[in-house]
Short mmCIF file of C-alpha atoms and ligand atoms in Angstrom, two decimals:
data_model
loop_
_atom_site.label_atom_id
_atom_site.label_comp_id
_atom_site.label_asym_id
_atom_site.label_seq_id
_atom_site.Cartn_x
_atom_site.Cartn_y
_atom_site.Cartn_z
CA MET A 132 -19.39 11.64 4.58
CA ALA A 133 -18.65 11.80 0.79
CA PRO A 134 -16.33 8.94 -0.59
CA LEU A 135 -12.83 10.23 -0.96
CA VAL A 136 -13.62 8.83 -4.28
CA ASP A 137 -16.69 7.81 -5.96
CA ILE A 138 -16.77 6.34 -9.69
CA ALA A 139 -19.38 5.07 -11.44
CA ASN A 140 -19.30 3.82 -14.82
CA LEU A 141 -15.65 4.75 -16.05
CA ARG A 142 -14.69 3.37 -18.80
CA VAL A 143 -11.60 3.28 -20.80
CA SER A 144 -11.51 2.87 -24.45
CA PHE A 145 -8.25 3.06 -27.47
CA PRO A 146 -8.51 3.41 -31.31
CA THR A 147 -7.67 -0.46 -33.33
CA PRO A 148 -7.15 -0.73 -36.34
CA ARG A 149 -10.88 -2.53 -36.33
CA GLY A 150 -12.16 -0.18 -33.87
CA ARG A 151 -12.64 1.62 -30.45
CA VAL A 152 -12.02 -1.43 -28.61
CA GLU A 153 -13.10 -0.62 -24.42
CA VAL A 154 -9.97 -2.02 -21.75
CA VAL A 155 -12.17 -0.91 -19.00
CA LYS A 156 -15.99 -1.28 -19.96
CA GLY A 157 -17.86 0.75 -17.12
CA ILE A 158 -16.62 -0.30 -13.93
CA SER A 159 -18.02 1.45 -10.83
CA PHE A 160 -16.21 1.72 -6.78
CA THR A 161 -15.87 4.52 -4.34
CA LEU A 162 -13.48 4.12 -2.11
CA GLY A 163 -13.16 5.79 1.53
CA ARG A 164 -9.75 6.66 3.43
CA GLU A 165 -9.12 2.54 3.55
CA ARG A 166 -6.73 0.53 1.31
CA LEU A 167 -8.72 -0.74 -1.52
CA GLY A 168 -6.33 -3.76 -3.66
CA ILE A 169 -7.46 -3.84 -7.68
CA VAL A 170 -6.75 -7.54 -8.49
CA GLY A 171 -6.18 -9.33 -12.12
CA GLU A 172 -4.18 -10.27 -14.40
CA SER A 173 -2.15 -8.85 -17.08
CA GLY A 174 -3.39 -7.04 -19.27
CA SER A 175 -7.42 -6.96 -17.12
CA GLY A 176 -7.11 -3.12 -17.03
CA LYS A 177 -6.02 -2.23 -13.33
CA SER A 178 -3.58 0.77 -14.57
CA MET A 179 -5.63 2.09 -16.87
CA THR A 180 -8.39 2.94 -13.87
CA GLY A 181 -5.55 4.18 -11.64
CA ARG A 182 -4.51 6.66 -14.79
CA SER A 183 -8.11 7.83 -15.20
CA ILE A 184 -8.69 9.33 -11.50
CA LEU A 185 -5.71 11.29 -11.92
CA LYS A 186 -7.37 11.70 -15.73
CA LEU A 187 -3.60 10.73 -17.05
CA ILE A 188 -4.84 8.76 -19.77
CA ARG A 189 -3.87 10.64 -22.97
CA PRO A 190 -5.68 10.86 -26.52
CA PRO A 191 -6.46 9.21 -28.45
CA GLY A 192 -7.07 7.07 -25.92
CA ARG A 193 -10.74 7.69 -24.36
CA VAL A 194 -11.89 8.13 -20.34
CA THR A 195 -15.47 8.27 -20.06
CA ALA A 196 -17.86 8.28 -16.70
CA ASP A 197 -21.51 9.01 -15.29
CA ARG A 198 -19.00 9.85 -11.73
CA MET A 199 -15.47 10.51 -11.04
CA THR A 200 -15.71 12.63 -7.85
CA PHE A 201 -12.39 12.98 -5.88
CA ASP A 202 -13.18 14.49 -2.32
CA GLY A 203 -16.31 16.15 -3.77
CA ILE A 204 -14.50 17.46 -6.59
CA ASP A 205 -15.37 16.10 -9.74
CA LEU A 206 -12.62 15.55 -11.39
CA LEU A 207 -14.82 15.59 -15.48
CA ALA A 208 -14.24 18.64 -15.22
CA GLN A 209 -11.55 19.83 -14.18
CA SER A 210 -9.15 20.88 -16.87
CA GLU A 211 -5.14 20.20 -17.51
CA ARG A 212 -4.12 22.99 -15.44
CA ASP A 213 -6.52 22.25 -12.17
CA MET A 214 -5.48 18.54 -12.43
CA ARG A 215 -1.65 19.76 -12.26
CA ALA A 216 -2.49 21.13 -8.59
CA ILE A 217 -4.56 18.21 -7.14
CA ARG A 218 -1.15 15.24 -8.70
CA GLY A 219 1.14 15.06 -6.52
CA ALA A 220 -0.10 17.77 -3.87
CA ARG A 221 -3.38 15.51 -3.31
CA ILE A 222 -3.81 12.14 -5.45
CA SER A 223 -0.28 10.11 -6.22
CA MET A 224 0.68 7.72 -7.91
CA VAL A 225 3.89 5.52 -7.63
CA MET A 226 4.28 2.82 -10.09
CA GLN A 227 6.40 0.14 -10.46
CA ASP A 228 9.67 0.95 -11.45
CA PRO A 229 11.82 3.75 -9.94
CA LYS A 230 14.46 3.90 -12.62
CA PHE A 231 12.43 5.34 -14.76
CA SER A 232 11.00 8.16 -12.91
CA LEU A 233 13.91 9.03 -10.90
CA ASN A 234 15.76 12.15 -12.79
CA PRO A 235 18.58 10.43 -13.29
CA VAL A 236 21.15 14.29 -13.05
CA MET A 237 19.02 15.32 -9.76
CA THR A 238 20.23 13.55 -6.14
CA VAL A 239 17.91 12.02 -4.05
CA GLY A 240 17.49 14.91 -1.66
CA GLU A 241 16.52 17.37 -4.54
CA GLN A 242 14.20 15.46 -6.37
CA ILE A 243 12.29 14.95 -3.17
CA ALA A 244 12.59 18.66 -2.11
CA GLU A 245 11.83 19.31 -4.88
CA ALA A 246 8.35 17.13 -4.50
CA LEU A 247 8.09 19.43 -1.72
CA VAL A 248 8.48 23.19 -3.13
CA THR A 249 6.37 22.05 -6.12
CA HIS A 250 3.37 21.93 -3.43
CA LYS A 251 4.44 24.24 -1.01
CA LYS A 252 6.05 27.72 0.05
CA LEU A 253 8.65 26.83 2.85
CA PRO A 254 12.18 28.14 4.40
CA ARG A 255 14.79 26.43 2.79
CA ARG A 256 16.11 24.50 6.35
CA GLN A 257 12.49 24.00 6.69
CA ILE A 258 12.98 21.56 3.01
CA TYR A 259 15.93 19.83 4.02
CA GLU A 260 14.55 18.90 7.63
CA ARG A 261 11.49 17.36 5.65
CA VAL A 262 13.29 15.81 3.50
CA ILE A 263 15.15 14.22 5.95
CA ALA A 264 12.89 13.40 8.34
CA MET A 265 10.69 11.58 5.24
CA LEU A 266 13.75 9.74 4.09
CA GLU A 267 13.69 8.00 8.33
CA ALA A 268 10.01 7.61 7.57
CA VAL A 269 11.01 5.11 4.64
CA ARG A 270 13.50 3.51 6.76
CA ILE A 271 16.48 4.80 5.09
CA ASN A 272 19.75 4.51 7.44
CA ASP A 273 21.85 7.63 7.49
CA PRO A 274 19.64 9.94 5.48
CA ALA A 275 21.56 13.36 5.23
CA ARG A 276 24.07 10.91 3.59
CA VAL A 277 21.97 9.22 0.99
CA ALA A 278 19.82 12.66 0.03
CA LYS A 279 23.34 13.71 -1.50
CA LEU A 280 22.81 10.19 -3.77
CA TYR A 281 22.83 10.19 -7.50
CA PRO A 282 19.48 7.14 -8.66
CA HIS A 283 22.35 5.10 -9.82
CA GLU A 284 24.28 5.11 -7.05
CA ILE A 285 21.44 3.17 -4.73
CA SER A 286 19.38 -0.07 -5.32
CA GLY A 287 15.99 -0.44 -6.72
CA GLY A 288 14.46 -1.03 -3.48
CA MET A 289 15.51 2.26 -1.73
CA GLY A 290 15.33 3.41 -4.86
CA GLN A 291 11.37 3.11 -4.85
CA ARG A 292 11.53 3.94 -1.01
CA VAL A 293 12.76 7.67 -2.26
CA MET A 294 10.12 7.36 -4.46
CA ILE A 295 7.63 6.62 -2.50
CA ALA A 296 9.72 10.01 -0.08
CA MET A 297 9.01 11.64 -3.06
CA MET A 298 4.91 11.02 -3.47
CA LEU A 299 4.01 11.26 0.12
CA ILE A 300 6.17 14.27 0.78
CA PRO A 301 3.55 16.69 0.00
CA GLU A 302 1.05 15.09 1.91
CA PRO A 303 -1.67 13.92 -0.59
CA ASP A 304 -4.45 12.81 0.56
CA LEU A 305 -4.43 9.03 -1.64
CA LEU A 306 -1.94 7.15 -2.46
CA ILE A 307 -2.25 5.27 -6.05
CA ALA A 308 0.65 2.43 -5.83
CA ASP A 309 0.89 0.75 -9.41
CA GLU A 310 2.60 -2.42 -8.96
CA PRO A 311 4.96 -0.99 -7.04
CA THR A 312 6.93 -3.84 -5.69
CA SER A 313 6.95 -6.09 -8.76
CA ALA A 314 10.29 -4.73 -10.09
CA LEU A 315 11.99 -5.48 -6.90
CA ASP A 316 13.04 -8.54 -5.11
CA VAL A 317 10.44 -10.56 -3.08
CA SER A 318 12.76 -9.86 0.06
CA VAL A 319 13.12 -6.36 -0.27
CA GLN A 320 8.44 -5.78 -1.50
CA ALA A 321 7.36 -7.03 1.50
CA GLN A 322 9.35 -3.50 3.31
CA VAL A 323 8.51 -1.57 0.73
CA LEU A 324 5.05 -2.63 1.51
CA ASP A 325 5.18 -2.48 4.80
CA ILE A 326 6.31 0.99 4.64
CA ILE A 327 3.52 2.41 2.17
CA ASP A 328 0.76 0.33 5.04
CA ASP A 329 2.76 2.27 8.43
CA LEU A 330 2.10 5.88 6.44
CA VAL A 331 -0.78 5.43 5.17
CA ARG A 332 -2.30 4.46 8.36
CA ASP A 333 -0.24 6.89 10.05
CA LYS A 334 -1.46 9.57 7.96
CA GLY A 335 -5.37 8.45 7.67
CA MET A 336 -4.28 8.27 3.45
CA GLY A 337 -6.98 6.14 1.03
CA LEU A 338 -4.39 3.22 -1.21
CA ILE A 339 -5.23 2.49 -3.66
CA LEU A 340 -3.14 -0.33 -4.70
CA ILE A 341 -2.79 -2.25 -7.86
CA SER A 342 -1.52 -5.67 -8.58
CA HIS A 343 -1.08 -9.44 -10.33
CA ASP A 344 -1.08 -10.96 -7.49
CA LEU A 345 -3.12 -11.93 -4.67
CA SER A 346 -1.49 -13.07 -1.86
CA LEU A 347 -0.07 -9.45 -1.90
CA VAL A 348 -3.43 -6.75 -1.91
CA SER A 349 -5.45 -10.37 0.41
CA ARG A 350 -2.37 -8.76 2.86
CA TYR A 351 -1.82 -5.56 2.63
CA CYS A 352 -5.80 -4.61 1.79
CA ASP A 353 -9.41 -3.87 3.66
CA ARG A 354 -11.11 -4.61 0.36
CA ILE A 355 -10.69 -5.88 -3.11
CA LEU A 356 -11.90 -5.36 -6.52
CA VAL A 357 -10.87 -8.57 -9.23
CA MET A 358 -10.53 -7.39 -11.77
CA ASN A 359 -10.72 -9.12 -15.71
CA ALA A 360 -10.51 -8.14 -19.07
CA GLY A 361 -11.99 -4.81 -17.99
CA THR A 362 -14.56 -5.78 -15.73
CA VAL A 363 -14.97 -5.89 -12.20
CA VAL A 364 -15.67 -9.75 -11.74
CA GLU A 365 -15.54 -10.01 -7.59
CA GLU A 366 -15.66 -7.55 -4.99
CA CYS A 367 -14.86 -8.69 -1.66
CA VAL A 368 -14.09 -7.39 1.79
CA ALA A 369 -10.02 -8.66 2.15
CA SER A 370 -10.90 -11.16 4.97
CA GLU A 371 -13.48 -13.19 2.46
CA LEU A 372 -11.46 -13.85 0.30
CA GLN A 373 -11.73 -17.43 0.75
CA ASN A 374 -15.35 -17.81 0.00
CA ALA A 375 -14.92 -15.25 -3.18
CA LYS A 376 -17.44 -16.74 -5.61
CA HIS A 377 -16.16 -15.94 -8.75
CA PRO A 378 -14.72 -18.14 -10.61
CA TYR A 379 -12.45 -16.24 -11.93
CA THR A 380 -11.29 -14.76 -8.70
CA ARG A 381 -11.54 -19.04 -7.45
CA GLY A 382 -8.94 -19.29 -10.43
CA LEU A 383 -6.83 -16.55 -8.88
CA LEU A 384 -7.29 -18.50 -5.17
CA ALA A 385 -6.53 -21.82 -6.66
CA ALA A 386 -3.59 -20.61 -8.56
CA MET A 387 -1.82 -18.71 -5.20
CA PRO A 388 0.53 -20.41 -2.16
CA THR A 389 -1.88 -20.69 0.39
CA LEU A 390 -3.43 -18.05 1.84
CA ASP A 391 -2.39 -18.92 5.66
CA GLU A 392 0.73 -18.95 5.13
CA SER A 393 3.00 -15.79 5.92
CA ARG A 394 5.60 -14.33 4.09
CA GLU A 395 8.09 -14.01 7.00
CA GLU A 396 7.80 -18.54 6.80
CA LEU A 397 9.18 -18.54 3.47
CA PRO A 398 12.06 -20.34 3.81
CA VAL A 399 15.00 -18.12 3.56
CA LEU A 400 17.62 -18.72 0.79
CA ASP A 401 20.96 -20.00 1.73
CA ARG A 402 23.42 -17.52 -0.40
CA THR A 403 26.36 -19.60 0.04
CA GLN A 404 24.54 -21.57 -2.27
CA TRP A 405 24.71 -19.55 -4.66
CA ALA A 406 28.39 -18.98 -4.30
CA GLY A 407 29.96 -18.52 -7.65
CA THR A 408 27.37 -18.72 -9.90
N1 ADP B 794 -2.29 3.17 -25.97
C1 ADP B 794 -3.24 1.85 -26.33
N2 ADP B 794 -3.03 1.69 -27.34
C2 ADP B 794 -3.78 0.07 -27.06
N3 ADP B 794 -4.22 -0.92 -26.20
C3 ADP B 794 -3.64 0.33 -25.02
C4 ADP B 794 -2.69 1.01 -24.22
N4 ADP B 794 -1.97 1.41 -23.38
C5 ADP B 794 -3.20 0.10 -22.97
N5 ADP B 794 -4.30 -0.25 -23.78
C6 ADP B 794 -4.59 -2.20 -23.49
O1 ADP B 794 -5.44 -1.69 -22.60
C7 ADP B 794 -5.39 -3.08 -21.68
C8 ADP B 794 -5.97 -3.01 -20.43
O2 ADP B 794 -3.84 -1.99 -19.84
P1 ADP B 794 -3.64 -2.20 -18.42
O3 ADP B 794 -4.44 -1.59 -17.77
O4 ADP B 794 -2.04 -1.44 -18.55
O5 ADP B 794 -3.66 -3.65 -17.97
P2 ADP B 794 -3.54 -4.59 -16.39
O6 ADP B 794 -2.12 -2.90 -15.51
O7 ADP B 794 -4.67 -5.14 -15.73
O8 ADP B 794 -1.83 -5.10 -16.99
C9 ADP B 794 -4.04 -3.77 -22.43
O9 ADP B 794 -4.98 -5.00 -23.04
C10 ADP B 794 -3.66 -2.91 -22.77
O10 ADP B 794 -3.10 -3.94 -23.84
MG1 MG B 795 -0.46 -2.82 -15.24
#
């Protein structure tokens, strides 16, 4: 079977006063219906790689590749109009901060419904039922009440769950999650990632999880690409990360709190300690 995503020699460049600078320097990878992590420090080209797949890099940014296909579709040959039919419906992207992605003047329910009707024509009643079911799937209690709230009335963690609901309600084949929990408290991060993980497995989707956090990608992905300065310096199965060879990866590993320490075992903060501060 052909891979879901097949990328060869992807390059992204931007003009600077000193000439064009490549920020992604000829990377290649494939993705099946699996969970791929892209990890690396800030500025290594992770987001540009994710955005390239959706053709979201605008001029003067320039994207070239020898091959870039999604489910057999040659993305390089798609027009902007073609891409609009693919974005959301077949490939979705969740970004870092829901505050910038949610529309402040629409209720949560209206926004999730809109994400669905943009791609599928359905009777009103069914749309409402799917919105409520989707809110339940992202573990929101009392979904009928939450559907009527505006973005400023919900927490950051709930906002990100609403974003995930919006992105997944059209049932895409691939989810690109770019630092989806970086703006959230650590305690909420794991909840949000568990939800993404469950939904991706349930629906047999492909996932690209982009993060600067090696422990996070090693926990939630099957395979990992390590990026540094626009290149892939290491590619490995998540369970074999400990045996990584490249000095850059070894450095990232060394900077991590111990790998075998699971998140549940992190100490729970005693809230009373902070009272009054
Ligand atoms: N519009 C732009 N013009 C010039 N350089 C850019 C632009 N957008 C991003 N870059 C540069 O591209 C590099 C890679 O960015 P990015 O993919 O966002 O990194 P990451 O997501 O790994 O933190 C960074 O060095 C960034 O400064
Ligand atoms: Mg980024």
